[in-house]
Amino acid sequence: MLDRNSMSPRRLQAVVMLLMLMIFNASGAFVGINIGTQVSNMPSPSDIVSILKAKKIQHVRLVNSDHQMLVALANTGIEVMVGVPNDQLLRVGQSRPTAADWINKNVAAYLPATNITYIAVGDEVLTAIPNAALVLVPALQFLQSALLAANLNTQVKLSSPHSMDMITKAFPPSTATFNSTWSSVMSQYLQFLKSSGSAFMLNAQPYYGYVKGQGIFPLEYALFRSLNPNSQIADPNTNLFYTNMFDAMVDATYSSMKAMNFTDIPVMVTASGWPSHGGRNEPAADVDNALAYNSNLIRHVLNNSGTPSQPNNQVSTYLFELFNEDLRAGPDSEKNWGIMFINASAVYSLTFEDVATTTTDSPALRGMFCVANSSAPHSALKQSLDWACGPGSANCSAIQPGQPCYKPDDIVAVASYAFNDYYHRTQASGGTCNFNSTASMSSTDPSHGTCIFAGSTGANGSGAASGPVSQESFASHYQSCWWTHLVAALLPVVLLL
């Protein structure tokens, strides 16, 4: 008879894993950064860590397991993803002892001082080195066995980044599938992720999607900028609108997994960015576009809004990349993805903080308001409102129930607040007051009572309504409630194991 007063090691481990997964999911999405190595004069590890601290970057992806970097990252609290380079994959995937040795030398030796949380096994293996396809899953399994033996499997997760080239016809997202050439390997890979609680790693680069599209998609769509009414992009099978290519790529990955009967595997984007310089035949690679893409990507991810088909699945993302890699092969653009030059000076200014919490009080926009058109169909206003409060990263906490701008029966007033907040936050970086022709500029202050619109010159002068200070606080409250209810619902089930 089972003794309910004691907990078996198996049951205890299950409880710990469940709680860790719930805490991870409740913490919200993050933006990290890749640190490449194809640099002729790389700054020292200690200098790199100083840069990370100055920019408040809390997550880094190393393409290898550079021991000097791992030492420099010790006791910083920065979460680290280390990599098994492609040239080491064959050895690790063909020998269990070699995999165990790799874990011992490159992971276990640096824990817990260095906060290693993920291992990226290879990079775009199936499309870059297809002859190594058959050892990819064995490598994951051997490394997982080594983590289990070292009792590190709950702290360190394993996965392998894949290119969008793995997906056949990525648009519309709802019908996307993985290349059938790799069906057997992908099935085994997805089963590994499912059983180990790991994420699907995706390298999502809208820059390549835009260039390869040769004009099919507008540049604004790739850069997270507002689309004009004649350029709306929708999935005809789901009637979901896509305001940016990044979301479409992520949803295409979810659909591809679903086509293989795998669900509930989260997507983590391990590389996404935009080159700041290119050759004469690469006009889209410039500083303005790189700044716009990366700024908007950070805003989008930190808003925790998910994607059109997966609104509750947040997409943590690693920006590509910290330094320009001047030794990379290929056209000029390939050498210029970094946000910093190799001398550690900035290519352009970029903040990794939650821009949704930044002020909207811009002196240049005082007395100007972006408001909803009262003649616009309510369905169109609702769609634009959903975008503003979701992918648009407007601070919509003041229009939540019980807050000063909440008007459940007046969608024009509610949408006006969201549209105006979005416009004041993003106008300096290219944001517009259009919203599919459902909004326009006005000099009439729509503030009322304690509901103060950004740009108002009224008595409060704060440019923001009272109530919750940010979308982040609202999301945190929601996540906290979700976490509590999930613990209550699932913990009794786990205890019966």
Tab-separated table of C-alpha atoms in Angstrom:
chain	number	residue	atom	x	y	z
A	1	MET	CA	0.000	0.000	0.000
A	2	LEU	CA	1.320	3.485	-0.948
A	3	ASP	CA	2.515	5.590	1.962
A	4	ARG	CA	1.061	9.012	1.262
A	5	ASN	CA	3.142	10.588	4.018
A	6	SER	CA	6.406	9.931	2.241
A	7	MET	CA	7.570	11.166	-1.133
A	8	SER	CA	9.571	8.929	-3.440
A	9	PRO	CA	12.599	10.409	-5.206
A	10	ARG	CA	10.737	10.040	-8.509
A	11	ARG	CA	7.747	11.948	-7.203
A	12	LEU	CA	9.921	14.632	-5.600
A	13	GLN	CA	11.799	15.131	-8.852
A	14	ALA	CA	8.514	15.459	-10.740
A	15	VAL	CA	7.278	18.117	-8.302
A	16	VAL	CA	10.503	20.087	-8.578
A	17	MET	CA	10.449	19.934	-12.384
A	18	LEU	CA	6.809	21.045	-12.491
A	19	LEU	CA	7.433	24.010	-10.207
A	20	MET	CA	10.524	25.048	-12.168
A	21	LEU	CA	8.630	24.921	-15.448
A	22	MET	CA	5.772	26.971	-14.013
A	23	ILE	CA	8.147	29.574	-12.607
A	24	PHE	CA	9.895	29.756	-15.971
A	25	ASN	CA	6.617	30.218	-17.841
A	26	ALA	CA	5.349	32.816	-15.370
A	27	SER	CA	8.464	34.957	-15.595
A	28	GLY	CA	7.664	36.331	-19.048
A	29	ALA	CA	9.663	36.458	-22.253
A	30	PHE	CA	13.191	37.837	-22.344
A	31	VAL	CA	15.552	39.273	-24.934
A	32	GLY	CA	19.130	38.029	-24.872
A	33	ILE	CA	22.011	38.372	-27.302
A	34	ASN	CA	24.336	36.163	-29.343
A	35	ILE	CA	28.098	36.511	-28.976
A	36	GLY	CA	29.864	35.258	-32.093
A	37	THR	CA	33.557	34.496	-32.381
A	38	GLN	CA	34.468	35.280	-36.010
A	39	VAL	CA	36.028	38.565	-34.941
A	40	SER	CA	39.595	39.577	-35.757
A	41	ASN	CA	40.229	41.408	-32.482
A	42	MET	CA	37.700	40.244	-29.915
A	43	PRO	CA	37.360	42.304	-26.714
A	44	SER	CA	38.435	40.474	-23.573
A	45	PRO	CA	35.869	38.351	-21.697
A	46	SER	CA	35.886	40.783	-18.770
A	47	ASP	CA	35.232	43.706	-21.135
A	48	ILE	CA	32.379	41.796	-22.771
A	49	VAL	CA	30.798	41.132	-19.390
A	50	SER	CA	31.125	44.831	-18.542
A	51	ILE	CA	29.263	45.653	-21.771
A	52	LEU	CA	26.520	43.165	-20.915
A	53	LYS	CA	26.102	44.692	-17.464
A	54	ALA	CA	26.059	48.246	-18.813
A	55	LYS	CA	23.332	47.313	-21.285
A	56	LYS	CA	21.449	45.321	-18.636
A	57	ILE	CA	21.528	42.180	-20.771
A	58	GLN	CA	20.632	39.183	-18.606
A	59	HIS	CA	20.729	36.370	-21.203
A	60	VAL	CA	23.566	35.472	-23.572
A	61	ARG	CA	24.079	32.760	-26.147
A	62	LEU	CA	27.646	31.613	-26.735
A	63	VAL	CA	28.256	29.765	-29.996
A	64	ASN	CA	30.642	27.463	-28.129
A	65	SER	CA	31.645	26.863	-24.529
A	66	ASP	CA	34.537	29.320	-24.294
A	67	HIS	CA	36.024	28.676	-20.866
A	68	GLN	CA	37.341	32.197	-20.381
A	69	MET	CA	33.877	33.604	-21.065
A	70	LEU	CA	32.301	31.112	-18.664
A	71	VAL	CA	34.719	32.195	-15.936
A	72	ALA	CA	34.060	35.894	-16.644
A	73	LEU	CA	30.292	35.296	-16.461
A	74	ALA	CA	30.551	33.621	-13.050
A	75	ASN	CA	28.605	35.239	-10.198
A	76	THR	CA	26.935	37.768	-12.525
A	77	GLY	CA	23.503	36.101	-12.522
A	78	ILE	CA	23.453	36.309	-16.329
A	79	GLU	CA	21.777	33.234	-17.822
A	80	VAL	CA	24.058	31.510	-20.309
A	81	MET	CA	23.352	29.277	-23.300
A	82	VAL	CA	26.443	27.362	-24.370
A	83	GLY	CA	26.836	25.627	-27.715
A	84	VAL	CA	28.152	22.359	-29.062
A	85	PRO	CA	29.731	23.601	-32.328
A	86	ASN	CA	28.915	21.753	-35.515
A	87	ASP	CA	32.498	20.519	-35.820
A	88	GLN	CA	32.131	18.714	-32.468
A	89	LEU	CA	28.711	17.236	-33.168
A	90	LEU	CA	29.867	14.015	-34.859
A	91	ARG	CA	32.106	13.045	-31.945
A	92	VAL	CA	29.469	13.802	-29.337
A	93	GLY	CA	26.714	12.052	-31.302
A	94	GLN	CA	28.730	8.879	-31.833
A	95	SER	CA	30.026	8.323	-28.314
A	96	ARG	CA	28.229	8.372	-24.989
A	97	PRO	CA	31.535	8.763	-23.041
A	98	THR	CA	32.502	11.725	-25.260
A	99	ALA	CA	29.151	13.371	-24.540
A	100	ALA	CA	29.610	12.816	-20.794
A	101	ASP	CA	33.114	14.279	-20.992
A	102	TRP	CA	31.752	17.320	-22.850
A	103	ILE	CA	29.177	17.967	-20.111
A	104	ASN	CA	31.748	17.548	-17.352
A	105	LYS	CA	34.302	19.891	-18.926
A	106	ASN	CA	32.014	22.547	-20.356
A	107	VAL	CA	28.993	22.661	-18.062
A	108	ALA	CA	29.376	20.876	-14.720
A	109	ALA	CA	32.806	22.422	-14.101
A	110	TYR	CA	31.310	25.935	-14.139
A	111	LEU	CA	28.077	25.416	-12.225
A	112	PRO	CA	26.668	26.865	-10.074
A	113	ALA	CA	28.831	30.028	-10.241
A	114	THR	CA	28.069	30.459	-13.945
A	115	ASN	CA	24.324	30.276	-14.551
A	116	ILE	CA	24.219	27.872	-17.505
A	117	THR	CA	20.585	27.103	-18.375
A	118	TYR	CA	20.607	25.830	-21.968
A	119	ILE	CA	22.816	23.928	-24.400
A	120	ALA	CA	22.361	24.512	-28.127
A	121	VAL	CA	23.513	21.304	-29.815
A	122	GLY	CA	24.844	22.288	-33.220
A	123	ASP	CA	23.414	25.122	-35.294
A	124	GLU	CA	21.099	24.621	-38.273
A	125	VAL	CA	22.509	21.110	-38.576
A	126	LEU	CA	19.958	19.680	-41.006
A	127	THR	CA	20.402	22.469	-43.544
A	128	ALA	CA	24.071	23.346	-42.928
A	129	ILE	CA	25.649	19.887	-42.530
A	130	PRO	CA	23.000	17.366	-43.626
A	131	ASN	CA	25.521	14.492	-43.475
A	132	ALA	CA	25.421	14.881	-39.669
A	133	ALA	CA	21.620	14.568	-39.496
A	134	LEU	CA	21.660	11.005	-38.179
A	135	VAL	CA	23.779	11.916	-35.138
A	136	LEU	CA	21.759	14.979	-34.055
A	137	VAL	CA	19.211	13.157	-31.909
A	138	PRO	CA	21.770	10.664	-30.490
A	139	ALA	CA	23.901	13.674	-29.484
A	140	LEU	CA	20.924	15.177	-27.644
A	141	GLN	CA	20.178	11.853	-25.958
A	142	PHE	CA	23.786	11.209	-24.904
A	143	LEU	CA	24.136	14.714	-23.501
A	144	GLN	CA	20.804	14.369	-21.688
A	145	SER	CA	22.009	11.114	-20.105
A	146	ALA	CA	25.131	12.932	-18.929
A	147	LEU	CA	23.043	15.741	-17.416
A	148	LEU	CA	20.898	13.158	-15.640
A	149	ALA	CA	23.968	11.409	-14.263
A	150	ALA	CA	25.260	14.735	-12.949
A	151	ASN	CA	21.808	15.634	-11.554
A	152	LEU	CA	21.721	18.745	-13.750
A	153	ASN	CA	18.808	17.860	-16.020
A	154	THR	CA	16.313	20.135	-14.231
A	155	GLN	CA	18.607	23.153	-14.437
A	156	VAL	CA	20.073	22.727	-17.909
A	157	LYS	CA	17.922	22.050	-20.977
A	158	LEU	CA	18.989	20.772	-24.384
A	159	SER	CA	17.796	21.638	-27.866
A	160	SER	CA	19.152	22.414	-31.351
A	161	PRO	CA	18.584	25.602	-33.410
A	162	HIS	CA	16.947	25.202	-36.827
A	163	SER	CA	16.792	27.497	-39.836
A	164	MET	CA	13.566	28.679	-41.430
A	165	ASP	CA	14.822	26.786	-44.483
A	166	MET	CA	13.588	23.669	-42.679
A	167	ILE	CA	10.026	24.810	-43.355
A	168	THR	CA	8.471	24.288	-46.744
A	169	LYS	CA	6.377	27.297	-47.834
A	170	ALA	CA	6.218	29.190	-44.559
A	171	PHE	CA	3.265	31.367	-45.634
A	172	PRO	CA	0.431	31.091	-44.883
A	173	PRO	CA	1.607	29.950	-41.442
A	174	SER	CA	-1.374	27.644	-40.886
A	175	THR	CA	-0.321	25.294	-43.712
A	176	ALA	CA	3.436	25.300	-43.094
A	177	THR	CA	5.219	21.961	-42.761
A	178	PHE	CA	8.769	20.783	-42.227
A	179	ASN	CA	10.709	19.553	-45.237
A	180	SER	CA	9.652	15.913	-45.632
A	181	THR	CA	13.270	14.903	-46.274
A	182	TRP	CA	13.848	15.191	-42.555
A	183	SER	CA	10.566	13.728	-41.282
A	184	SER	CA	12.164	10.868	-39.357
A	185	VAL	CA	14.818	13.040	-37.719
A	186	MET	CA	12.327	15.812	-36.898
A	187	SER	CA	9.913	13.337	-35.341
A	188	GLN	CA	12.674	12.033	-33.064
A	189	TYR	CA	13.844	15.565	-32.289
A	190	LEU	CA	10.348	16.734	-31.358
A	191	GLN	CA	9.794	13.649	-29.219
A	192	PHE	CA	13.006	14.478	-27.370
A	193	LEU	CA	11.839	18.046	-26.745
A	194	LYS	CA	8.452	16.826	-25.550
A	195	SER	CA	9.876	14.285	-23.112
A	196	SER	CA	12.571	16.588	-21.754
A	197	GLY	CA	10.444	19.737	-21.474
A	198	SER	CA	12.694	21.701	-23.820
A	199	ALA	CA	11.938	24.388	-26.389
A	200	PHE	CA	12.124	24.290	-30.171
A	201	MET	CA	15.037	26.566	-31.120
A	202	LEU	CA	14.421	28.674	-34.219
A	203	ASN	CA	16.704	31.081	-36.048
A	204	ALA	CA	14.122	33.553	-37.385
A	205	GLN	CA	15.590	36.222	-39.654
A	206	PRO	CA	12.977	38.388	-41.399
A	207	TYR	CA	15.825	40.137	-43.233
A	208	TYR	CA	16.356	36.996	-45.307
A	209	GLY	CA	12.613	36.528	-45.722
A	210	TYR	CA	12.269	40.075	-47.023
A	211	VAL	CA	15.252	39.825	-49.405
A	212	LYS	CA	14.273	36.395	-50.753
A	213	GLY	CA	10.682	37.579	-51.200
A	214	GLN	CA	11.858	40.088	-53.828
A	215	GLY	CA	9.085	42.554	-53.118
A	216	ILE	CA	6.315	40.128	-52.176
A	217	PHE	CA	6.300	41.508	-48.623
A	218	PRO	CA	6.604	45.221	-47.801
A	219	LEU	CA	9.642	46.367	-45.829
A	220	GLU	CA	7.356	47.692	-43.080
A	221	TYR	CA	6.085	44.147	-42.507
A	222	ALA	CA	9.622	42.899	-41.908
A	223	LEU	CA	10.485	45.816	-39.602
A	224	PHE	CA	7.411	45.609	-37.291
A	225	ARG	CA	6.144	48.915	-38.662
A	226	SER	CA	2.494	49.768	-39.276
A	227	LEU	CA	1.140	48.603	-42.625
A	228	ASN	CA	-1.067	50.782	-44.793
A	229	PRO	CA	-4.605	49.545	-45.477
A	230	ASN	CA	-3.653	48.197	-48.910
A	231	SER	CA	-0.881	45.989	-47.538
A	232	GLN	CA	-2.683	43.969	-44.886
A	233	ILE	CA	-1.378	40.419	-44.603
A	234	ALA	CA	-3.750	37.695	-43.436
A	235	ASP	CA	-3.733	33.921	-43.266
A	236	PRO	CA	-6.721	32.970	-45.454
A	237	ASN	CA	-7.265	29.726	-43.556
A	238	THR	CA	-7.520	31.241	-40.091
A	239	ASN	CA	-8.420	34.887	-40.876
A	240	LEU	CA	-5.610	35.900	-38.524
A	241	PHE	CA	-3.833	39.131	-39.464
A	242	TYR	CA	-0.049	39.265	-39.343
A	243	THR	CA	1.462	42.659	-38.653
A	244	ASN	CA	5.050	41.430	-38.854
A	245	MET	CA	7.076	38.653	-40.469
A	246	PHE	CA	8.632	37.520	-37.174
A	247	ASP	CA	5.262	36.348	-35.825
A	248	ALA	CA	4.478	34.592	-39.101
A	249	MET	CA	7.762	32.671	-38.907
A	250	VAL	CA	7.085	31.576	-35.338
A	251	ASP	CA	3.521	30.523	-36.146
A	252	ALA	CA	4.758	28.602	-39.201
A	253	THR	CA	6.969	26.639	-36.809
A	254	TYR	CA	4.057	25.874	-34.489
A	255	SER	CA	1.992	24.718	-37.475
A	256	SER	CA	4.835	22.542	-38.733
A	257	MET	CA	5.071	20.849	-35.348
A	258	LYS	CA	1.303	20.416	-35.224
A	259	ALA	CA	1.389	18.775	-38.666
A	260	MET	CA	3.619	16.117	-37.083
A	261	ASN	CA	1.173	15.749	-34.171
A	262	PHE	CA	3.317	17.619	-31.650
A	263	THR	CA	1.832	20.436	-29.595
A	264	ASP	CA	2.710	22.256	-26.368
A	265	ILE	CA	6.382	22.587	-27.320
A	266	PRO	CA	7.349	26.256	-26.906
A	267	VAL	CA	9.360	28.083	-29.554
A	268	MET	CA	12.492	29.957	-28.503
A	269	VAL	CA	14.101	32.203	-31.118
A	270	THR	CA	17.856	31.721	-30.870
A	271	ALA	CA	18.841	34.302	-33.496
A	272	SER	CA	17.018	37.311	-34.941
A	273	GLY	CA	18.370	40.647	-36.074
A	274	TRP	CA	19.109	42.909	-39.026
A	275	PRO	CA	22.401	43.900	-40.714
A	276	SER	CA	23.419	47.548	-40.475
A	277	HIS	CA	25.494	47.635	-43.643
A	278	GLY	CA	25.575	45.837	-46.982
A	279	GLY	CA	26.949	45.976	-50.473
A	280	ARG	CA	25.526	47.924	-53.396
A	281	ASN	CA	23.036	45.154	-54.122
A	282	GLU	CA	21.881	44.996	-50.475
A	283	PRO	CA	19.922	48.242	-50.008
A	284	ALA	CA	17.810	46.953	-47.103
A	285	ALA	CA	20.928	46.444	-44.967
A	286	ASP	CA	21.422	49.839	-43.348
A	287	VAL	CA	21.645	51.395	-39.897
A	288	ASP	CA	18.133	52.867	-39.912
A	289	ASN	CA	16.523	49.515	-40.705
A	290	ALA	CA	18.728	47.661	-38.215
A	291	LEU	CA	17.820	50.087	-35.439
A	292	ALA	CA	14.132	49.958	-36.329
A	293	TYR	CA	14.024	46.157	-36.480
A	294	ASN	CA	15.924	45.482	-33.288
A	295	SER	CA	14.160	48.215	-31.287
A	296	ASN	CA	10.766	46.981	-32.410
A	297	LEU	CA	11.740	43.345	-31.848
A	298	ILE	CA	12.740	44.067	-28.255
A	299	ARG	CA	9.509	45.987	-27.658
A	300	HIS	CA	7.464	43.189	-29.229
A	301	VAL	CA	9.068	40.365	-27.253
A	302	LEU	CA	9.028	42.129	-23.890
A	303	ASN	CA	5.351	42.913	-24.344
A	304	ASN	CA	4.687	39.176	-23.776
A	305	SER	CA	1.949	39.269	-26.407
A	306	GLY	CA	2.695	35.968	-28.122
A	307	THR	CA	1.731	35.507	-31.777
A	308	PRO	CA	-1.628	35.599	-33.599
A	309	SER	CA	-2.141	31.834	-33.399
A	310	GLN	CA	-0.398	31.431	-30.022
A	311	PRO	CA	-1.269	34.567	-28.010
A	312	ASN	CA	-0.456	32.896	-24.687
A	313	ASN	CA	2.921	31.485	-25.748
A	314	GLN	CA	5.613	34.068	-25.169
A	315	VAL	CA	8.656	33.962	-27.447
A	316	SER	CA	11.978	34.578	-25.719
A	317	THR	CA	14.520	35.753	-28.283
A	318	TYR	CA	18.280	36.129	-28.634
A	319	LEU	CA	19.258	39.129	-30.708
A	320	PHE	CA	21.830	38.507	-33.410
A	321	GLU	CA	24.357	39.804	-32.400
A	322	LEU	CA	26.662	41.725	-30.023
A	323	PHE	CA	29.650	42.396	-32.306
A	324	ASN	CA	30.096	42.710	-36.049
A	325	GLU	CA	31.920	39.553	-37.147
A	326	ASP	CA	34.401	40.816	-39.728
A	327	LEU	CA	35.699	37.308	-40.456
A	328	ARG	CA	32.341	35.866	-41.533
A	329	ALA	CA	32.180	34.635	-45.096
A	330	GLY	CA	29.669	35.948	-47.609
A	331	PRO	CA	28.467	39.395	-48.721
A	332	ASP	CA	29.075	42.595	-46.754
A	333	SER	CA	25.801	42.235	-44.868
A	334	GLU	CA	27.015	38.993	-43.241
A	335	LYS	CA	29.772	40.899	-41.476
A	336	ASN	CA	27.514	43.605	-40.069
A	337	TRP	CA	24.820	42.100	-37.857
A	338	GLY	CA	26.321	43.387	-34.611
A	339	ILE	CA	25.027	46.234	-32.503
A	340	MET	CA	28.669	47.090	-31.730
A	341	PHE	CA	31.831	47.426	-33.783
A	342	ILE	CA	34.799	45.198	-32.905
A	343	ASN	CA	36.374	48.149	-31.063
A	344	ALA	CA	33.362	47.991	-28.687
A	345	SER	CA	31.859	51.285	-29.898
A	346	ALA	CA	28.139	51.251	-30.687
A	347	VAL	CA	26.874	50.877	-34.256
A	348	TYR	CA	23.640	52.426	-32.976
A	349	SER	CA	22.047	53.009	-29.594
A	350	LEU	CA	19.824	50.189	-28.368
A	351	THR	CA	18.151	49.597	-25.013
A	352	PHE	CA	17.338	46.149	-23.672
A	353	GLU	CA	14.996	47.430	-20.997
A	354	ASP	CA	11.239	47.070	-21.271
A	355	VAL	CA	10.410	50.001	-23.517
A	356	ALA	CA	6.730	49.531	-22.646
A	357	THR	CA	7.484	51.217	-19.322
A	358	THR	CA	9.256	54.237	-20.801
A	359	THR	CA	7.679	57.665	-20.685
A	360	THR	CA	5.340	58.871	-23.404
A	361	ASP	CA	5.717	62.530	-22.423
A	362	SER	CA	7.424	63.959	-25.522
A	363	PRO	CA	7.525	67.790	-25.625
A	364	ALA	CA	7.426	67.694	-29.438
A	365	LEU	CA	4.048	65.928	-29.362
A	366	ARG	CA	2.364	67.996	-26.644
A	367	GLY	CA	-1.161	68.915	-27.628
A	368	MET	CA	-1.292	66.295	-30.399
A	369	PHE	CA	-3.395	63.143	-30.094
A	370	CYS	CA	-3.918	60.020	-32.167
A	371	VAL	CA	-7.587	59.134	-31.788
A	372	ALA	CA	-9.963	56.548	-33.203
A	373	ASN	CA	-12.274	57.503	-36.048
A	374	SER	CA	-15.837	57.394	-34.753
A	375	SER	CA	-17.061	56.450	-38.227
A	376	ALA	CA	-14.852	53.362	-38.447
A	377	PRO	CA	-16.608	49.969	-38.132
A	378	HIS	CA	-16.438	48.598	-34.612
A	379	SER	CA	-14.987	45.339	-35.919
A	380	ALA	CA	-12.096	47.239	-37.515
A	381	LEU	CA	-11.543	49.265	-34.338
A	382	LYS	CA	-11.505	46.076	-32.283
A	383	GLN	CA	-8.899	44.540	-34.580
A	384	SER	CA	-6.709	47.653	-34.411
A	385	LEU	CA	-7.168	47.857	-30.638
A	386	ASP	CA	-6.051	44.243	-30.253
A	387	TRP	CA	-2.954	45.002	-32.296
A	388	ALA	CA	-2.107	48.165	-30.351
A	389	CYS	CA	-2.367	46.414	-26.981
A	390	GLY	CA	-0.638	43.281	-28.272
A	391	PRO	CA	2.141	43.430	-30.875
A	392	GLY	CA	2.093	47.232	-30.791
A	393	SER	CA	3.160	47.246	-27.108
A	394	ALA	CA	0.871	50.117	-26.095
A	395	ASN	CA	0.417	50.447	-22.337
A	396	CYS	CA	-3.231	49.422	-22.067
A	397	SER	CA	-3.402	49.010	-18.296
A	398	ALA	CA	-5.486	52.194	-17.891
A	399	ILE	CA	-8.309	50.764	-20.035
A	400	GLN	CA	-8.608	47.576	-17.989
A	401	PRO	CA	-11.737	47.075	-15.799
A	402	GLY	CA	-11.683	49.293	-12.726
A	403	GLN	CA	-9.114	51.690	-14.175
A	404	PRO	CA	-9.712	55.376	-15.037
A	405	CYS	CA	-9.978	54.987	-18.836
A	406	TYR	CA	-12.155	51.866	-18.829
A	407	LYS	CA	-15.353	52.339	-20.874
A	408	PRO	CA	-16.822	48.945	-21.776
A	409	ASP	CA	-19.524	50.441	-23.983
A	410	ASP	CA	-17.387	53.009	-25.815
A	411	ILE	CA	-14.834	51.299	-28.056
A	412	VAL	CA	-13.946	54.604	-29.719
A	413	ALA	CA	-12.792	56.078	-26.401
A	414	VAL	CA	-10.938	52.924	-25.364
A	415	ALA	CA	-9.263	52.521	-28.751
A	416	SER	CA	-8.311	56.202	-28.750
A	417	TYR	CA	-6.390	55.773	-25.511
A	418	ALA	CA	-4.494	52.754	-26.859
A	419	PHE	CA	-3.809	54.328	-30.264
A	420	ASN	CA	-2.562	57.527	-28.673
A	421	ASP	CA	-0.310	55.707	-26.229
A	422	TYR	CA	1.211	53.653	-29.053
A	423	TYR	CA	1.772	56.726	-31.211
A	424	HIS	CA	3.458	58.736	-28.469
A	425	ARG	CA	5.732	55.817	-27.584
A	426	THR	CA	6.786	54.946	-31.109
A	427	GLN	CA	6.557	58.088	-33.225
A	428	ALA	CA	10.264	58.834	-32.762
A	429	SER	CA	11.187	55.376	-34.129
A	430	GLY	CA	8.757	55.378	-37.055
A	431	GLY	CA	5.376	54.675	-35.452
A	432	THR	CA	2.382	56.166	-37.240
A	433	CYS	CA	-1.206	57.134	-36.473
A	434	ASN	CA	-3.044	55.071	-39.057
A	435	PHE	CA	-4.209	51.705	-37.707
A	436	ASN	CA	-5.692	50.590	-41.021
A	437	SER	CA	-7.407	53.965	-41.475
A	438	THR	CA	-9.218	53.675	-38.141
A	439	ALA	CA	-7.307	56.566	-36.507
A	440	SER	CA	-6.251	60.124	-37.256
A	441	MET	CA	-4.468	63.023	-35.572
A	442	SER	CA	-6.359	65.600	-33.520
A	443	SER	CA	-5.481	68.687	-31.480
A	444	THR	CA	-8.514	68.210	-29.213
A	445	ASP	CA	-7.473	66.722	-25.881
A	446	PRO	CA	-9.589	63.582	-25.257
A	447	SER	CA	-8.583	63.389	-21.578
A	448	HIS	CA	-11.463	63.225	-19.096
A	449	GLY	CA	-11.570	63.066	-15.326
A	450	THR	CA	-8.567	61.103	-14.092
A	451	CYS	CA	-8.035	59.558	-17.537
A	452	ILE	CA	-5.135	61.604	-18.892
A	453	PHE	CA	-3.908	60.981	-22.426
A	454	ALA	CA	-0.260	61.113	-23.413
A	455	GLY	CA	0.458	64.578	-24.804
A	456	SER	CA	-2.073	66.278	-22.567
A	457	THR	CA	-1.205	69.729	-21.245
A	458	GLY	CA	-3.901	69.488	-18.576
A	459	ALA	CA	-3.512	69.938	-14.855
A	460	ASN	CA	-1.919	66.566	-14.259
A	461	GLY	CA	0.597	67.095	-17.045
A	462	SER	CA	1.837	63.566	-16.632
A	463	GLY	CA	0.897	62.252	-20.032
A	464	ALA	CA	-0.408	59.028	-18.479
A	465	ALA	CA	-3.494	57.958	-16.633
A	466	SER	CA	-3.312	56.872	-13.038
A	467	GLY	CA	-3.536	53.204	-12.244
A	468	PRO	CA	-1.071	50.436	-13.025
A	469	VAL	CA	2.196	51.926	-14.222
A	470	SER	CA	2.804	49.577	-17.145
A	471	GLN	CA	1.600	46.738	-19.282
A	472	GLU	CA	4.313	44.724	-17.556
A	473	SER	CA	2.661	45.140	-14.157
A	474	PHE	CA	-0.690	44.046	-15.565
A	475	ALA	CA	0.933	41.029	-17.221
A	476	SER	CA	2.791	40.185	-14.016
A	477	HIS	CA	-0.447	40.227	-12.033
A	478	TYR	CA	-2.119	37.987	-14.613
A	479	GLN	CA	0.847	35.605	-14.625
A	480	SER	CA	0.872	35.487	-10.831
A	481	CYS	CA	-2.792	34.477	-10.757
A	482	TRP	CA	-2.204	31.916	-13.494
A	483	TRP	CA	0.744	30.451	-11.566
A	484	THR	CA	-1.281	30.128	-8.354
A	485	HIS	CA	-4.206	28.400	-10.046
A	486	LEU	CA	-1.942	26.056	-11.997
A	487	VAL	CA	-0.102	24.991	-8.857
A	488	ALA	CA	-3.397	24.287	-7.122
A	489	ALA	CA	-4.695	22.286	-10.069
A	490	LEU	CA	-1.649	20.228	-10.962
A	491	LEU	CA	0.226	19.640	-7.733
A	492	PRO	CA	-2.246	17.002	-6.404
A	493	VAL	CA	-1.920	15.139	-9.694
A	494	VAL	CA	1.852	15.104	-9.476
A	495	LEU	CA	1.780	13.870	-5.886
A	496	LEU	CA	-0.071	10.757	-7.035
A	497	LEU	CA	2.848	9.695	-9.243
